[in-house]
PDB file of C-alpha atoms in Angstrom:
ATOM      1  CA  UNK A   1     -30.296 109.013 -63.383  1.00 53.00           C
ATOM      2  CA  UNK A   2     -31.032 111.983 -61.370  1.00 57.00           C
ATOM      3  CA  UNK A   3     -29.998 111.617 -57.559  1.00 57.00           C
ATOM      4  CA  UNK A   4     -33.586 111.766 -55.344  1.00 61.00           C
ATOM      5  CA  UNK A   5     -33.798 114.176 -52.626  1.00 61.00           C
ATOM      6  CA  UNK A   6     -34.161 112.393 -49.223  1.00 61.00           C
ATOM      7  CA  UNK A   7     -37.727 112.542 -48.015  1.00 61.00           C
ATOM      8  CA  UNK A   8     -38.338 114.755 -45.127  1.00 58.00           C
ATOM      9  CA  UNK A   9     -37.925 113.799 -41.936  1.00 56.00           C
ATOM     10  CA  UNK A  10     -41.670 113.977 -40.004  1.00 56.00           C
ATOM     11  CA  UNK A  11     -41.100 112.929 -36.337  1.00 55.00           C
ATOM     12  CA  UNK A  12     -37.940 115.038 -35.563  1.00 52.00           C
ATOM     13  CA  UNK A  13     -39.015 117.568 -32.851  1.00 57.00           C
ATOM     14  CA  UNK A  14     -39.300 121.232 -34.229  1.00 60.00           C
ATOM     15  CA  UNK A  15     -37.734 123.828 -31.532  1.00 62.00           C
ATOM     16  CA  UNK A  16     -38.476 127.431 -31.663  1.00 62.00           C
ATOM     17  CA  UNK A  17     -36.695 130.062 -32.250  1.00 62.00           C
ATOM     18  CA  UNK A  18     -34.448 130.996 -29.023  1.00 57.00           C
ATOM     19  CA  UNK A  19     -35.275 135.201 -28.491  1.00 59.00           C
ATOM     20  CA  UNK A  20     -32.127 136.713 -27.139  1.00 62.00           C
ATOM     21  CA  UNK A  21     -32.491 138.808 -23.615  1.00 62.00           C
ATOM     22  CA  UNK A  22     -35.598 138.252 -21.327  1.00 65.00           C
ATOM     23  CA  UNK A  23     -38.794 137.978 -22.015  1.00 70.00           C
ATOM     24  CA  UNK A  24     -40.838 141.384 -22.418  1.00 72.00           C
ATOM     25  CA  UNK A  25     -42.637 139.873 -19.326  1.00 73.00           C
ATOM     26  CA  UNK A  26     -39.605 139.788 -17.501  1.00 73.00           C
ATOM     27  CA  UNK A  27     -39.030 143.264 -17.755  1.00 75.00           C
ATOM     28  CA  UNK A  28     -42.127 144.815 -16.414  1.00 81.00           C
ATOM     29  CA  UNK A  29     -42.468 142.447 -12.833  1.00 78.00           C
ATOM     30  CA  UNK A  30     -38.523 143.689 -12.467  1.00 78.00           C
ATOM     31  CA  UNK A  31     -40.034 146.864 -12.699  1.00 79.00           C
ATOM     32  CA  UNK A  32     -42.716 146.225 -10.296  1.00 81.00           C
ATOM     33  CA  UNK A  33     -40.885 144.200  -7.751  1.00 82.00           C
ATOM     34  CA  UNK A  34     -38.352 146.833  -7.435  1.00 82.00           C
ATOM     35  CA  UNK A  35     -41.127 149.888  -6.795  1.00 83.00           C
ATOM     36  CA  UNK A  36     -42.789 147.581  -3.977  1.00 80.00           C
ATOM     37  CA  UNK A  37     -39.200 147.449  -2.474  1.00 80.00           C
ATOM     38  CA  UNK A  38     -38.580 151.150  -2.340  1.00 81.00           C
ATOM     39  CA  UNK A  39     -42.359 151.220  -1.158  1.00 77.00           C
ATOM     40  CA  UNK A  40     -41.796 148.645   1.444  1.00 74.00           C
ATOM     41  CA  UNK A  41     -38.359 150.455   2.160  1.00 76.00           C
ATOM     42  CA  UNK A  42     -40.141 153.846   3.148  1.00 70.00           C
ATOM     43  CA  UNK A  43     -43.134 151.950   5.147  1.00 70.00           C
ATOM     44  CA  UNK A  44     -40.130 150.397   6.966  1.00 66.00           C
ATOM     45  CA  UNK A  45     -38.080 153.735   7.405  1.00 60.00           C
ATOM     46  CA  UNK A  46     -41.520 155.215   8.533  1.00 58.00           C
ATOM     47  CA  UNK A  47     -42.256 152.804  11.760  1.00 55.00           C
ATOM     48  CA  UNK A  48     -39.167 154.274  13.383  1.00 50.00           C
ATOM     49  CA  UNK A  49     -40.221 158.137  11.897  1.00 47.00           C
ATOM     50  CA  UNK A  50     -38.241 160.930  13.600  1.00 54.00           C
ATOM     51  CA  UNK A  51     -38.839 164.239  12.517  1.00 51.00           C
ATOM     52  CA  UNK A  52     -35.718 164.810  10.685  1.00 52.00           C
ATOM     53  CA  UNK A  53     -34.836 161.114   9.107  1.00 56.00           C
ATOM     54  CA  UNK A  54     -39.077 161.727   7.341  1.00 55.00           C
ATOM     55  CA  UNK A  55     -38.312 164.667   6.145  1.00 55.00           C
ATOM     56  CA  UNK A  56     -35.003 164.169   4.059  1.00 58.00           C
ATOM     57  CA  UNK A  57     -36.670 160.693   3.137  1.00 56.00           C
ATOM     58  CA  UNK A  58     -39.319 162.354   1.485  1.00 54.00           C
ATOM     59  CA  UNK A  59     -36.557 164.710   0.165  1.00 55.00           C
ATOM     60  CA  UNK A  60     -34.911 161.779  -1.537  1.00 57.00           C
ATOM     61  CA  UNK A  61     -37.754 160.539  -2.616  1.00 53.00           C
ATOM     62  CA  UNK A  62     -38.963 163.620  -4.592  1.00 52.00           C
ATOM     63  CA  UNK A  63     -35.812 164.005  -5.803  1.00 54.00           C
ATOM     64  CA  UNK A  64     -35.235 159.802  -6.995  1.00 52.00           C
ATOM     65  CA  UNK A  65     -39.035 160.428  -9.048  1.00 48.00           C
ATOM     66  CA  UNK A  66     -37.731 163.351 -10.549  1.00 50.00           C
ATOM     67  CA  UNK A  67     -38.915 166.306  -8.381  1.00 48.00           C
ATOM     68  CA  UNK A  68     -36.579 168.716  -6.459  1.00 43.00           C
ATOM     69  CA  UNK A  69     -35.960 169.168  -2.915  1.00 40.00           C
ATOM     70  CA  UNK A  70     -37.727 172.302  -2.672  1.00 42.00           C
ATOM     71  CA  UNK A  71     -40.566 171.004  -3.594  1.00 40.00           C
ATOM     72  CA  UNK A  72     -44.203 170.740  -0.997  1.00 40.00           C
ATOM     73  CA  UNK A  73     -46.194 167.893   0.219  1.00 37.00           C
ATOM     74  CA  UNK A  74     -49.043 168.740  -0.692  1.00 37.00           C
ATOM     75  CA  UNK A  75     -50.764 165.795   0.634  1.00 38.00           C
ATOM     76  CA  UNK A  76     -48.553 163.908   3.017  1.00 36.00           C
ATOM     77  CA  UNK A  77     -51.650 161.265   3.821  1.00 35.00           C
ATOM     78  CA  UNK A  78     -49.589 159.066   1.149  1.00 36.00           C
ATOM     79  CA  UNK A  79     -46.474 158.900   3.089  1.00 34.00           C
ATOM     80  CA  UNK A  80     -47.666 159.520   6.593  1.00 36.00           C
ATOM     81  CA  UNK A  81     -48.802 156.649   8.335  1.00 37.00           C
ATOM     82  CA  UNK A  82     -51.867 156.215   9.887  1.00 41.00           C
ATOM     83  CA  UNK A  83     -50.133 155.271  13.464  1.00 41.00           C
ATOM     84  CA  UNK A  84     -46.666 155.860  14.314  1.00 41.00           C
ATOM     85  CA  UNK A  85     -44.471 153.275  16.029  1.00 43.00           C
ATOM     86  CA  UNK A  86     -44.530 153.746  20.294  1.00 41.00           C
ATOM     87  CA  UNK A  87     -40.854 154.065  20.256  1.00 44.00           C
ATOM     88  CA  UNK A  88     -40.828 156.986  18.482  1.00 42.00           C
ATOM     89  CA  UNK A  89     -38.523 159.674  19.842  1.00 44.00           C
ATOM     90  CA  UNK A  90     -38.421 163.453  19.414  1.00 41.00           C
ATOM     91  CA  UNK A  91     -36.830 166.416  20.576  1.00 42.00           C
ATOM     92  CA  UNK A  92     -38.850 169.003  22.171  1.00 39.00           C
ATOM     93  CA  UNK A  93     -37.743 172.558  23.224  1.00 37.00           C
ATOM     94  CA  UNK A  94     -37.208 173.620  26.224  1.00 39.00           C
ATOM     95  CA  UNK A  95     -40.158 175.693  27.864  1.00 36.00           C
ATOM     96  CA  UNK A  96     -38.403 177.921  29.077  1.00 36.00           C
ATOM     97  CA  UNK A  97     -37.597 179.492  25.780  1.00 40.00           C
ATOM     98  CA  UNK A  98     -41.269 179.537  25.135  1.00 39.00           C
ATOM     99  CA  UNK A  99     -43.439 177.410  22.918  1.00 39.00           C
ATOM    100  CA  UNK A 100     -44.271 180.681  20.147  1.00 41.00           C
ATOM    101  CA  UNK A 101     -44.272 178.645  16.796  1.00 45.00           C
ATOM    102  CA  UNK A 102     -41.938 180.502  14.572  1.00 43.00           C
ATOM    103  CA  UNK A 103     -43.423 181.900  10.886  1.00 43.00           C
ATOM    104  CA  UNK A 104     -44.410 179.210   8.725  1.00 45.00           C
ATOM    105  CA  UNK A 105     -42.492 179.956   6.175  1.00 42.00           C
ATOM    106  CA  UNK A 106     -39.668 179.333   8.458  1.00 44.00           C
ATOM    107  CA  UNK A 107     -40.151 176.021   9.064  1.00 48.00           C
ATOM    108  CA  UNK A 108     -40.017 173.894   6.285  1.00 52.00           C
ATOM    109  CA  UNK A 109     -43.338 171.739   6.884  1.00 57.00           C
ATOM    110  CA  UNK A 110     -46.440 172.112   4.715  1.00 69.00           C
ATOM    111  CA  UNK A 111     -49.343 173.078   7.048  1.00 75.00           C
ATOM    112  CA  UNK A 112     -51.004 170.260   6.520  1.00 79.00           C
ATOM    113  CA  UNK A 113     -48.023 167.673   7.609  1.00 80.00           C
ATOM    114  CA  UNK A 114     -46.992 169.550  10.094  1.00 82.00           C
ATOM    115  CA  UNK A 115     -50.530 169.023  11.422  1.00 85.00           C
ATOM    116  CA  UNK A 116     -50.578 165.032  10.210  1.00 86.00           C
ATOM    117  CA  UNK A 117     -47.114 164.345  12.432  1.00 86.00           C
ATOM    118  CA  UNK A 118     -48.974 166.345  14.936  1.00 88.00           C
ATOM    119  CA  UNK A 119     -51.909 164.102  15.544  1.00 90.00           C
ATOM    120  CA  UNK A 120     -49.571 161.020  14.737  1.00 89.00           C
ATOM    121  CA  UNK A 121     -47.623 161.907  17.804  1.00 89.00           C
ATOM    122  CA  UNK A 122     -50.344 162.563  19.877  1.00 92.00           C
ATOM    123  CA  UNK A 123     -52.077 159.304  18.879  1.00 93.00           C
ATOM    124  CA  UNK A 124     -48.204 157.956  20.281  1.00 92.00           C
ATOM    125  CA  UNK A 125     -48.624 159.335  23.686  1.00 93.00           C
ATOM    126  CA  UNK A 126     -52.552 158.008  24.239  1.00 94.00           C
ATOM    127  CA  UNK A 127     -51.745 154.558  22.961  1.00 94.00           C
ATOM    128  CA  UNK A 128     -48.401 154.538  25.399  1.00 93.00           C
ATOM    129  CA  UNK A 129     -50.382 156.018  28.139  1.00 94.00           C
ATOM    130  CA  UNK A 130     -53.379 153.477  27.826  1.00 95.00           C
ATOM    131  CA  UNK A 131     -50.702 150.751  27.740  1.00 93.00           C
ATOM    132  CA  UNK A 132     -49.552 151.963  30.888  1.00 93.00           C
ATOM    133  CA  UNK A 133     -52.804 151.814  32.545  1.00 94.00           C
ATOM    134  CA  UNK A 134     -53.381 148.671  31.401  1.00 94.00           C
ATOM    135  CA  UNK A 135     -50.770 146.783  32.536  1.00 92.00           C
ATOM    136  CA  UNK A 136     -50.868 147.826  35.351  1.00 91.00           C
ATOM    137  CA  UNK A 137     -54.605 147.304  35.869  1.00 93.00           C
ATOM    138  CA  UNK A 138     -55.522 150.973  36.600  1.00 93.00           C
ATOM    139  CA  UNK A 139     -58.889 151.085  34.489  1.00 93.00           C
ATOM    140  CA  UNK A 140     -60.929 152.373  37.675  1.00 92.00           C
ATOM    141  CA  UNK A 141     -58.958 155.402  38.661  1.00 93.00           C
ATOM    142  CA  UNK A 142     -57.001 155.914  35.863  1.00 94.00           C
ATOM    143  CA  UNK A 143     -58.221 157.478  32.403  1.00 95.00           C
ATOM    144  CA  UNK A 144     -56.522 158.496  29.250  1.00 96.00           C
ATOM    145  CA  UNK A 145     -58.532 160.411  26.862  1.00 95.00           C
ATOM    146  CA  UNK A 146     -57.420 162.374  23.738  1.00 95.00           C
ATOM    147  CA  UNK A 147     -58.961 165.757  23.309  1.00 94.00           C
ATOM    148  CA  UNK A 148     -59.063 168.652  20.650  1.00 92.00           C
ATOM    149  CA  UNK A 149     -56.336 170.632  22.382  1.00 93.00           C
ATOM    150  CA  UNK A 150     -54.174 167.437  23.558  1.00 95.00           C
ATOM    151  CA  UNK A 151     -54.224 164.192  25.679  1.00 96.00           C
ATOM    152  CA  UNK A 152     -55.264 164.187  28.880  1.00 97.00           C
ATOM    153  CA  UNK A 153     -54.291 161.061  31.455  1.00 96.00           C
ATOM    154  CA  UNK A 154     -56.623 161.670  34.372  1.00 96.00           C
ATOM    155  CA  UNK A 155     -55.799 160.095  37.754  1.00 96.00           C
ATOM    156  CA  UNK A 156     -57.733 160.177  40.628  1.00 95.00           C
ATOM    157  CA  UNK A 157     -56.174 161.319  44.043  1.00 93.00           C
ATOM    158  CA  UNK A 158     -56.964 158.552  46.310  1.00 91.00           C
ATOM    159  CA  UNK A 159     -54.759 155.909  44.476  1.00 89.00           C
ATOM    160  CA  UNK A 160     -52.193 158.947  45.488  1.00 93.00           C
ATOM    161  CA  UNK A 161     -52.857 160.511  48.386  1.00 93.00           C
ATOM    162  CA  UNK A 162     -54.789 160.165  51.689  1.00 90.00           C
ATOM    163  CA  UNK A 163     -57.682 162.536  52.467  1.00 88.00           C
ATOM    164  CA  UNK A 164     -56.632 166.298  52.764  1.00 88.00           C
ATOM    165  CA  UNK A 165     -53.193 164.985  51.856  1.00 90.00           C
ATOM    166  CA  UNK A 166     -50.413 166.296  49.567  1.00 92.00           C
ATOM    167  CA  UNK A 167     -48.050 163.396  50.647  1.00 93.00           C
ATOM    168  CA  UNK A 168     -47.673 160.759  47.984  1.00 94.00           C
ATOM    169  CA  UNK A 169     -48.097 157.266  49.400  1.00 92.00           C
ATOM    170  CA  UNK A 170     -45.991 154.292  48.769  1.00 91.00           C
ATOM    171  CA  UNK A 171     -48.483 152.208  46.558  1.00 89.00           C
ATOM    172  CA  UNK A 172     -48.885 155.821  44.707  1.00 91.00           C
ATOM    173  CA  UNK A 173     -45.042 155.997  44.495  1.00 92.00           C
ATOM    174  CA  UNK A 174     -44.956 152.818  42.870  1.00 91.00           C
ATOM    175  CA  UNK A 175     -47.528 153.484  39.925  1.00 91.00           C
ATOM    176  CA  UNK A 176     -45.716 156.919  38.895  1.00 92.00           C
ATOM    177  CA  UNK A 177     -42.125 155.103  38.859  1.00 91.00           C
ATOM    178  CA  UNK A 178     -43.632 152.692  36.302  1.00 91.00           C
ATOM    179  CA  UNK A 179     -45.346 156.506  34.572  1.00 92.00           C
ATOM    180  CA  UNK A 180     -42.340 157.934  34.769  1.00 91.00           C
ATOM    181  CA  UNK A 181     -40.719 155.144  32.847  1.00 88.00           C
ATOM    182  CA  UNK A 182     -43.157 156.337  29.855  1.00 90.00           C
ATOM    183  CA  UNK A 183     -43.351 160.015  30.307  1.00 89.00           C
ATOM    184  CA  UNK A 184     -39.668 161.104  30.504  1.00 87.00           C
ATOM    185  CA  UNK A 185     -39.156 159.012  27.096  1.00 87.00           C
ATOM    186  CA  UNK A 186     -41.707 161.082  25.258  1.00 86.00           C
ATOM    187  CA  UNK A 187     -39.801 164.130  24.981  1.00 82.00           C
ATOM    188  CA  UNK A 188     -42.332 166.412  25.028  1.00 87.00           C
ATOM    189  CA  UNK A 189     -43.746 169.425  27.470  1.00 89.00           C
ATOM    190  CA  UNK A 190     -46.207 167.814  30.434  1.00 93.00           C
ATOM    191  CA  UNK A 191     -48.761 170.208  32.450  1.00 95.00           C
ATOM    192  CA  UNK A 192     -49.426 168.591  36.113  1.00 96.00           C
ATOM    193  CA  UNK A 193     -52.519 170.140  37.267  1.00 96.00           C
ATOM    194  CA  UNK A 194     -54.477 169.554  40.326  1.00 96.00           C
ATOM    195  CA  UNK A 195     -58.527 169.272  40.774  1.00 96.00           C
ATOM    196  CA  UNK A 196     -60.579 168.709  43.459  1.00 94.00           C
ATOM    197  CA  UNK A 197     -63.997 168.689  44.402  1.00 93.00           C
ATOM    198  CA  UNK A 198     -66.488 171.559  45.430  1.00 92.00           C
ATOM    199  CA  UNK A 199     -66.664 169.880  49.642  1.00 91.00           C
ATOM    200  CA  UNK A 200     -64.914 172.465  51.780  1.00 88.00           C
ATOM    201  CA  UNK A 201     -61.637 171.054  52.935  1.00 85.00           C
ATOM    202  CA  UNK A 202     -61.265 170.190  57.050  1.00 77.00           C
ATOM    203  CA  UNK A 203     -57.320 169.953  56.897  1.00 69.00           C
ATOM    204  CA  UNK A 204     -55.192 172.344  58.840  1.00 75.00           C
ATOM    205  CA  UNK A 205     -52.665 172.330  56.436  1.00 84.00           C
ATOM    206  CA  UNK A 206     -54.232 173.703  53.395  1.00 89.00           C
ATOM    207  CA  UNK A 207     -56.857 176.762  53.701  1.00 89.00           C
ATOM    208  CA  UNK A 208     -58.334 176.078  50.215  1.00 91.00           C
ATOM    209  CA  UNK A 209     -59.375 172.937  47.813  1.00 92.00           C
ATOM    210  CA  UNK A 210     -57.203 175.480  45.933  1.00 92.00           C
ATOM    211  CA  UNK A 211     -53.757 175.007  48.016  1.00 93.00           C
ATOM    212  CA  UNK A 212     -54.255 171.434  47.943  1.00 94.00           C
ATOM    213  CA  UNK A 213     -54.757 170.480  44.823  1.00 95.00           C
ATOM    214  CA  UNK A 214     -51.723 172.784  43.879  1.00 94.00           C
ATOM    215  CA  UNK A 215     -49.466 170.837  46.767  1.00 95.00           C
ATOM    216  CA  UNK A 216     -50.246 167.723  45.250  1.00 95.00           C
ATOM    217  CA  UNK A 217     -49.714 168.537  41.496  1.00 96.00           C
ATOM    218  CA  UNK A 218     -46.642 169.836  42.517  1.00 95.00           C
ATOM    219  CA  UNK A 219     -45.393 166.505  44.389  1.00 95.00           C
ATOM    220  CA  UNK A 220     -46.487 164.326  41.188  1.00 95.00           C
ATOM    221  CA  UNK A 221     -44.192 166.701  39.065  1.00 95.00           C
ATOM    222  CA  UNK A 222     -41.527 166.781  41.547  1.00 94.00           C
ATOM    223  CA  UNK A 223     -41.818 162.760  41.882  1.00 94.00           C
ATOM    224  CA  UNK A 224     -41.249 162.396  38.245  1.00 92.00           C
ATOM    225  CA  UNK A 225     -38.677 164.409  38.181  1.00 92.00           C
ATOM    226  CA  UNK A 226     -36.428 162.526  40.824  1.00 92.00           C
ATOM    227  CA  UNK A 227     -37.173 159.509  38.844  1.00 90.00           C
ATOM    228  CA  UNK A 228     -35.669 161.079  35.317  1.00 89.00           C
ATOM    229  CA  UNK A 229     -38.091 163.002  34.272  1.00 88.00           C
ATOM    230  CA  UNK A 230     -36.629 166.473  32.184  1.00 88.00           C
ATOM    231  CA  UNK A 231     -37.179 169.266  34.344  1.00 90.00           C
ATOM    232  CA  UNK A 232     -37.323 171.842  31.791  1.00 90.00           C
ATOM    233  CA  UNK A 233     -40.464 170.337  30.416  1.00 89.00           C
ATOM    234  CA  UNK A 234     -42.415 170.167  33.431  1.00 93.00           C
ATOM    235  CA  UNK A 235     -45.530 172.776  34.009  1.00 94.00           C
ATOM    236  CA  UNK A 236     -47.456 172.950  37.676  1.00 95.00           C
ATOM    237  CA  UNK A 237     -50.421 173.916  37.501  1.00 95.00           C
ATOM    238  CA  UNK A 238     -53.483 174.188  40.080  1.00 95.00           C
ATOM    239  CA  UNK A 239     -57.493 174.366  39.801  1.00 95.00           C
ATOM    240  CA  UNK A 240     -59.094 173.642  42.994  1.00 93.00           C
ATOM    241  CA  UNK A 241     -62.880 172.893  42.282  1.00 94.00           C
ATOM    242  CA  UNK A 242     -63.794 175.295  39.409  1.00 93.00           C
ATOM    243  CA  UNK A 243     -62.774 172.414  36.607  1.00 94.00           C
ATOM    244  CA  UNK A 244     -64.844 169.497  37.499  1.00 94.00           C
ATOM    245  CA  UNK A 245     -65.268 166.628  34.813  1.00 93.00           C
ATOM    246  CA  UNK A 246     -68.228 165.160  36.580  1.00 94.00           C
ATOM    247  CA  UNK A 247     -70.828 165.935  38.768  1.00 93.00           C
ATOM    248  CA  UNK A 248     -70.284 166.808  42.526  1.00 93.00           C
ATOM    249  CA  UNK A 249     -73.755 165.411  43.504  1.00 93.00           C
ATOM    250  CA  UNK A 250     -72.637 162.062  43.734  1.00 94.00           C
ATOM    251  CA  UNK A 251     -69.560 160.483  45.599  1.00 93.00           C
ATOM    252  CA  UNK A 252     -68.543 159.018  41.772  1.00 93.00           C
ATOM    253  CA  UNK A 253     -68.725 162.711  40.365  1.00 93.00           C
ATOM    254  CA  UNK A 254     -66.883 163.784  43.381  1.00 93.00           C
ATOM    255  CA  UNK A 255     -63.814 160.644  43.218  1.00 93.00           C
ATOM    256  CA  UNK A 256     -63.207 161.572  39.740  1.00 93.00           C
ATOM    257  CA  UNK A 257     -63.262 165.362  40.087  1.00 94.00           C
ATOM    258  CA  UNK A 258     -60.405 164.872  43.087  1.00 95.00           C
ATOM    259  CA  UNK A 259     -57.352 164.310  40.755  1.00 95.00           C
ATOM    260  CA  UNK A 260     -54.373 164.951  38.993  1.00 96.00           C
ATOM    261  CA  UNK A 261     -53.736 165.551  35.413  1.00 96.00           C
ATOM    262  CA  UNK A 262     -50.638 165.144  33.397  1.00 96.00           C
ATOM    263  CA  UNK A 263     -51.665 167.045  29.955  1.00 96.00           C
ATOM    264  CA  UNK A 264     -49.712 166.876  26.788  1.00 95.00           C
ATOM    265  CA  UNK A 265     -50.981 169.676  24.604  1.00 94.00           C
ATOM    266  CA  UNK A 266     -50.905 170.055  21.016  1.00 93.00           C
ATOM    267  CA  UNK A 267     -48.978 173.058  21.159  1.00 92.00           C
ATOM    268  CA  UNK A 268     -46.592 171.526  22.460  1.00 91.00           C
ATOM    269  CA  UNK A 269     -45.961 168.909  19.985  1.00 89.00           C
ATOM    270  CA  UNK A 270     -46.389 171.174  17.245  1.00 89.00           C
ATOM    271  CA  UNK A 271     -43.566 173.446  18.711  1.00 86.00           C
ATOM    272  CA  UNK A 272     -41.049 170.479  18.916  1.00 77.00           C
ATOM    273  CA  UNK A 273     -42.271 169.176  15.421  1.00 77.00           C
ATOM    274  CA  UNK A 274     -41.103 172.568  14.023  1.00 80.00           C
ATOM    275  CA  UNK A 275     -38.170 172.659  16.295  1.00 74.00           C
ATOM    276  CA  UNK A 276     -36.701 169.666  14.253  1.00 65.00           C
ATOM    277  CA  UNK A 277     -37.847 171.081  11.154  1.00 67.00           C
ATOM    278  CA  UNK A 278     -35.715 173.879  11.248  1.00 67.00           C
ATOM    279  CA  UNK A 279     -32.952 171.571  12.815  1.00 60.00           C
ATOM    280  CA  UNK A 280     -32.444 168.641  10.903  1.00 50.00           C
ATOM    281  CA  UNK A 281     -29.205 167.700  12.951  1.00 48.00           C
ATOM    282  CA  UNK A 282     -29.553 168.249  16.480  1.00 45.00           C
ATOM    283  CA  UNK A 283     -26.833 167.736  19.258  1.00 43.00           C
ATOM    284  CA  UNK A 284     -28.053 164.086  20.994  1.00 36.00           C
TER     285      UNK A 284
END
């Protein structure tokens, strides 16, 4: 008799073939987790953006996608953020080796980031100034406004000074230590310039709006410097009544044309932006 094959078995479980390494799947969200991490890795390294640590970031960034070191940003919008961190520190030079930007080509930056960190920073100082005012409740004498040539914190001379007075007083003392705290961390050149209204003045001290408003200018800037500020980056600077902001009709237009102006000017920042450019490793 021939021997009979044994019937096939029907309810044993079938099980696939087992595909050696990972899944094809696998492969690409590796792939994608580990370009969000060197994306999240440069947003990270950019909320603490000094000049130099940006630029060889970007650098090694070119250089890890396959570009050189040599080569542009030609559009830094990608890479800059649209607000840099408050505690942002930079170098600026010193004003008394004058704030001429040097050629260019000279300085390493595209045009067009040079001008990008340039507004960044500024953006900085109004959103530290504002914060100053703030908290410290200053939103009727104080102003902070950003302008096309800089940033402008405006305050008015009788939370300073008494009338046809270039002494600062006490309470006035106190709000530009707490200023002071802010401006001498920003690194960067500061114009104090005096204003005043069109009303001839009835001191004896001063003949001219002129004299006065330069006295008191010059007693902000010499207050912030006792309390840390860099004297090297400190301008005085004095307009009487031929800048008014308002109108001198009115006791309001008068108040706010009486004050004193600390003025950080694009210029400025642009000069210290290119200083680091062409100085990647400054002396601290």
């Amino acid at each position: 008799m021939e021997a009979q094959e044994p019937p096939p078995i029907t309810d044993a479980p079938s099980t696939p073939p087992v595909e050696e390494g990972a899944a094809p799947w696998v492969v690409t969200f590796g792939d994608l987790m580990s370009l969000l991490l060197t994306f999240f890795i440069l947003l990270f390294s950019m909320s603490e953006l000094e000049v130099e640590r940006f630029l060889l970031a970007s650098q090694s960034l070119r250089q890890a996608m396959g570009g050189t070191a040599e080569e542009a940003i030609i559009d830094p919008s990608g890479l800059m953020p649209d607000s840099v961190d408050p505690e942002l520190k930079m170098e600026a030079p010193s004003l008394t080796e004058g704030a001429a930007n040097p050629p260019q080509e000279a300085t390493g930056l595209e045009p067009t980031l040079l001008d990008g960190f340039t507004d960044s920073y500024l953006d900085v100082i109004r959103e530290r100034l504002q914060g100053f005012v703030e908290e410290n409740r200053l939103e009727k004498t104080v102003r902070v406004e950003k302008e096309a040539d800089g940033v402008y914190l405006r305050m008015e001379t009788g939370m300073l000074f008494g009338s046809g007075e270039a002494r600062i007083r006490s309470q006035g003392r106190e709000v530009l230590g707490y200023l002071s705290q802010i401006t001498r961390e920003l690194n960067v050149g500061v114009v104090v310039a005096g204003h005043a209204d069109n009303q001839p003045i009835r001191s004896g001290v001063f003949d001219s709006n002129w004299e006065l408003s330069a006295a008191r200018a010059a007693g902000v800037a010499r207050y912030l410097v006792q309390e840390g500020h860099p004297p090297t980056m400190v301008r005085v600077e004095s307009y009487g009544e031929f800048k008014p902001i308002a109108d001198n009709d009115t006791p309001e237009g008068r108040a706010r044309n009486r004050r004193v102006e600390l003025f950080y000017s694009r210029e400025d920042v642009r000069s210290a932006a290119i200083r680091w450019s062409t100085d990647p490793a400054p002396e601290r």
